[in-house]
C-alpha positions as YAML, in Angstrom:
chain: A
units: angstrom
residues:
- id: 1
  name: MET
  ca: [-6.94, 7.56, -2.29]
- id: 2
  name: LYS
  ca: [-4.43, 8.69, -4.86]
- id: 3
  name: GLU
  ca: [-3.23, 6.01, -7.26]
- id: 4
  name: TYR
  ca: [0.48, 5.37, -6.94]
- id: 5
  name: PRO
  ca: [2.60, 3.36, -9.41]
- id: 6
  name: ALA
  ca: [2.60, -0.28, -8.31]
- id: 7
  name: ASP
  ca: [5.45, -2.76, -8.54]
- id: 8
  name: GLU
  ca: [3.35, -5.43, -10.27]
- id: 9
  name: ALA
  ca: [6.02, -8.08, -9.68]
- id: 10
  name: SER
  ca: [5.36, -7.70, -5.94]
- id: 11
  name: ARG
  ca: [1.55, -8.05, -6.18]
- id: 12
  name: GLU
  ca: [0.06, -10.83, -4.06]
- id: 13
  name: GLU
  ca: [-3.60, -11.81, -3.79]
- id: 14
  name: VAL
  ca: [-4.94, -13.93, -0.95]
- id: 15
  name: VAL
  ca: [-8.42, -15.41, -1.08]
- id: 16
  name: ILE
  ca: [-10.00, -15.15, 2.37]
- id: 17
  name: ARG
  ca: [-12.39, -17.99, 3.20]
- id: 18
  name: SER
  ca: [-11.14, -19.08, 6.65]
- id: 19
  name: SER
  ca: [-9.20, -17.80, 9.64]
- id: 20
  name: GLY
  ca: [-6.15, -19.56, 8.20]
- id: 21
  name: ASP
  ca: [-6.47, -17.33, 5.14]
- id: 22
  name: VAL
  ca: [-6.46, -14.25, 7.39]
- id: 23
  name: VAL
  ca: [-3.15, -15.52, 8.81]
- id: 24
  name: LYS
  ca: [-1.82, -15.99, 5.27]
- id: 25
  name: ALA
  ca: [-2.86, -12.42, 4.38]
- id: 26
  name: ARG
  ca: [-1.01, -11.14, 7.48]
- id: 27
  name: GLN
  ca: [2.13, -13.07, 6.49]
- id: 28
  name: THR
  ca: [1.93, -11.74, 2.92]
- id: 29
  name: VAL
  ca: [1.57, -8.16, 4.14]
- id: 30
  name: ARG
  ca: [4.52, -8.56, 6.56]
- id: 31
  name: LEU
  ca: [6.74, -9.93, 3.78]
- id: 32
  name: LEU
  ca: [5.91, -7.03, 1.45]
- id: 33
  name: ALA
  ca: [6.39, -4.52, 4.27]
- id: 34
  name: GLN
  ca: [9.87, -5.98, 4.89]
- id: 35
  name: GLN
  ca: [10.67, -5.85, 1.17]
- id: 36
  name: ALA
  ca: [9.51, -2.22, 1.00]
- id: 37
  name: GLY
  ca: [11.80, -1.28, 3.89]
- id: 38
  name: LEU
  ca: [9.20, -0.39, 6.50]
- id: 39
  name: SER
  ca: [10.57, -0.17, 10.02]
- id: 40
  name: LEU
  ca: [9.62, -2.92, 12.45]
- id: 41
  name: VAL
  ca: [7.15, -0.57, 14.16]
- id: 42
  name: ASN
  ca: [5.48, 0.35, 10.85]
- id: 43
  name: GLN
  ca: [5.46, -3.28, 9.74]
- id: 44
  name: THR
  ca: [3.62, -4.14, 12.94]
- id: 45
  name: LYS
  ca: [1.11, -1.30, 12.46]
- id: 46
  name: LEU
  ca: [0.35, -2.38, 8.89]
- id: 47
  name: VAL
  ca: [0.11, -6.07, 9.79]
- id: 48
  name: THR
  ca: [-2.21, -5.26, 12.71]
- id: 49
  name: ALA
  ca: [-4.46, -3.20, 10.42]
- id: 50
  name: ALA
  ca: [-4.41, -6.02, 7.84]
- id: 51
  name: SER
  ca: [-5.34, -8.54, 10.51]
- id: 52
  name: GLU
  ca: [-8.37, -6.47, 11.60]
- id: 53
  name: LEU
  ca: [-9.49, -5.86, 8.03]
- id: 54
  name: GLY
  ca: [-8.97, -9.48, 6.99]
- id: 55
  name: ARG
  ca: [-11.02, -10.62, 9.97]
- id: 56
  name: ASN
  ca: [-13.78, -8.16, 9.01]
- id: 57
  name: THR
  ca: [-13.70, -9.45, 5.42]
- id: 58
  name: LEU
  ca: [-14.25, -12.97, 6.70]
- id: 59
  name: ILE
  ca: [-16.77, -12.34, 9.49]
- id: 60
  name: TYR
  ca: [-18.89, -9.49, 8.12]
- id: 61
  name: GLY
  ca: [-18.32, -9.89, 4.38]
- id: 62
  name: GLY
  ca: [-18.51, -13.68, 4.26]
- id: 63
  name: GLY
  ca: [-15.02, -13.88, 2.77]
- id: 64
  name: GLY
  ca: [-13.32, -12.09, -0.08]
- id: 65
  name: THR
  ca: [-9.82, -11.15, -1.17]
- id: 66
  name: ALA
  ca: [-6.78, -9.25, 0.02]
- id: 67
  name: ASP
  ca: [-4.68, -7.63, -2.72]
- id: 68
  name: ALA
  ca: [-1.27, -6.37, -1.57]
- id: 69
  name: VAL
  ca: [1.37, -4.55, -3.59]
- id: 70
  name: ILE
  ca: [4.43, -2.36, -3.14]
- id: 71
  name: VAL
  ca: [3.84, 1.18, -4.44]
- id: 72
  name: ARG
  ca: [6.10, 4.14, -5.11]
- id: 73
  name: ASP
  ca: [5.67, 7.90, -5.07]
- id: 74
  name: MET
  ca: [8.82, 9.70, -6.10]
- id: 75
  name: ALA
  ca: [11.39, 8.57, -3.50]
- id: 76
  name: ARG
  ca: [8.79, 7.06, -1.14]
- id: 77
  name: VAL
  ca: [8.06, 3.34, -1.03]
- id: 78
  name: GLY
  ca: [5.05, 1.80, 0.69]
- id: 79
  name: VAL
  ca: [2.63, -1.09, 0.78]
- id: 80
  name: ARG
  ca: [-1.01, -0.81, -0.31]
- id: 81
  name: VAL
  ca: [-3.49, -3.49, 0.70]
- id: 82
  name: SER
  ca: [-7.10, -3.73, -0.45]
- id: 83
  name: PHE
  ca: [-9.64, -6.00, 1.22]
- id: 84
  name: SER
  ca: [-12.77, -6.65, -0.85]
- id: 85
  name: ASP
  ca: [-15.90, -8.67, -0.26]
- id: 86
  name: THR
  ca: [-19.35, -9.03, -1.80]
- id: 87
  name: GLY
  ca: [-21.13, -9.15, 1.54]
- id: 88
  name: PRO
  ca: [-24.06, -7.04, 2.76]
- id: 89
  name: GLY
  ca: [-22.10, -3.78, 2.80]
- id: 90
  name: ILE
  ca: [-22.03, -1.11, 5.48]
- id: 91
  name: PRO
  ca: [-25.23, 0.94, 5.75]
- id: 92
  name: ASP
  ca: [-23.68, 3.81, 7.78]
- id: 93
  name: ILE
  ca: [-19.97, 4.28, 7.10]
- id: 94
  name: GLU
  ca: [-19.60, 7.22, 9.49]
- id: 95
  name: GLN
  ca: [-21.04, 5.16, 12.33]
- id: 96
  name: ALA
  ca: [-18.88, 2.15, 11.41]
- id: 97
  name: LEU
  ca: [-15.76, 4.34, 11.68]
- id: 98
  name: THR
  ca: [-16.72, 5.61, 15.15]
- id: 99
  name: ASP
  ca: [-14.51, 4.34, 17.99]
- id: 100
  name: GLY
  ca: [-16.39, 1.87, 20.16]
- id: 101
  name: TRP
  ca: [-19.16, 1.12, 17.68]
- id: 102
  name: THR
  ca: [-19.52, -2.52, 16.66]
- id: 103
  name: SER
  ca: [-22.07, -4.47, 14.68]
- id: 104
  name: GLY
  ca: [-20.88, -7.69, 16.31]
- id: 105
  name: SER
  ca: [-19.39, -8.86, 19.55]
- id: 106
  name: GLY
  ca: [-15.99, -7.23, 19.10]
- id: 107
  name: MET
  ca: [-14.53, -4.19, 20.82]
- id: 108
  name: GLY
  ca: [-15.50, -1.82, 18.02]
- id: 109
  name: LEU
  ca: [-11.92, -0.87, 17.20]
- id: 110
  name: GLY
  ca: [-11.50, -2.71, 13.88]
- id: 111
  name: LEU
  ca: [-12.16, -0.06, 11.23]
- id: 112
  name: SER
  ca: [-11.33, 3.01, 13.30]
- id: 113
  name: GLY
  ca: [-8.26, 1.31, 14.76]
- id: 114
  name: ALA
  ca: [-7.05, 0.22, 11.34]
- id: 115
  name: ARG
  ca: [-7.51, 3.76, 10.06]
- id: 116
  name: ARG
  ca: [-5.27, 5.14, 12.85]
- id: 117
  name: LEU
  ca: [-2.52, 2.59, 12.16]
- id: 118
  name: VAL
  ca: [-1.95, 3.48, 8.50]
- id: 119
  name: ASP
  ca: [-1.00, 6.59, 6.52]
- id: 120
  name: GLU
  ca: [-3.86, 6.42, 4.02]
- id: 121
  name: PHE
  ca: [-7.28, 4.78, 4.41]
- id: 122
  name: GLU
  ca: [-10.24, 4.48, 2.05]
- id: 123
  name: LEU
  ca: [-13.53, 2.68, 2.62]
- id: 124
  name: ASP
  ca: [-16.03, 2.07, -0.18]
- id: 125
  name: SER
  ca: [-19.26, 0.33, 0.73]
- id: 126
  name: ALA
  ca: [-23.00, 0.42, 0.23]
- id: 127
  name: PRO
  ca: [-25.83, -1.81, 1.43]
- id: 128
  name: GLY
  ca: [-26.00, -4.89, -0.80]
- id: 129
  name: ALA
  ca: [-22.86, -3.89, -2.72]
- id: 130
  name: GLY
  ca: [-20.07, -5.31, -0.59]
- id: 131
  name: THR
  ca: [-17.14, -3.45, 0.91]
- id: 132
  name: THR
  ca: [-13.63, -2.53, -0.16]
- id: 133
  name: VAL
  ca: [-11.16, -1.10, 2.34]
- id: 134
  name: THR
  ca: [-7.78, 0.07, 1.06]
- id: 135
  name: VAL
  ca: [-4.91, 1.01, 3.35]
- id: 136
  name: LEU
  ca: [-1.41, 2.26, 2.63]
- id: 137
  name: LYS
  ca: [1.65, 2.54, 4.88]
- id: 138
  name: TRP
  ca: [4.80, 4.36, 3.75]
- id: 139
  name: ALA
  ca: [8.35, 3.51, 4.72]
- id: 140
  name: ARG
  ca: [9.94, 6.35, 6.70]
...
């Protein structure tokens, strides 16, 4: 994912150790999306993706962090959120991004669904090295 200039004053980090922290991450993302001028539909898409990714960070990664910030690219404004954990990592990223595949009891729409809801998506993971998923949604 391309690096875009970040509005550091808007940066928020949420430590994810419980389901309540996933809710806090969702609220943080919604607030930044409102501040960045995302439409209600795009706010909802980003918050839904953040909810899925925060839940994955907690359940599969054993907890971690969500780092959210408003970014700019020329006249565009958006919100970038990175979810990072130091869990077991994802052994087969391509498989993990396949619709319907799940390593748990879910519906298998978390990663692939989150990817469809945002404008930019990046997943970095390796077995034993944890996982970082970064998503970005632009205001229209």
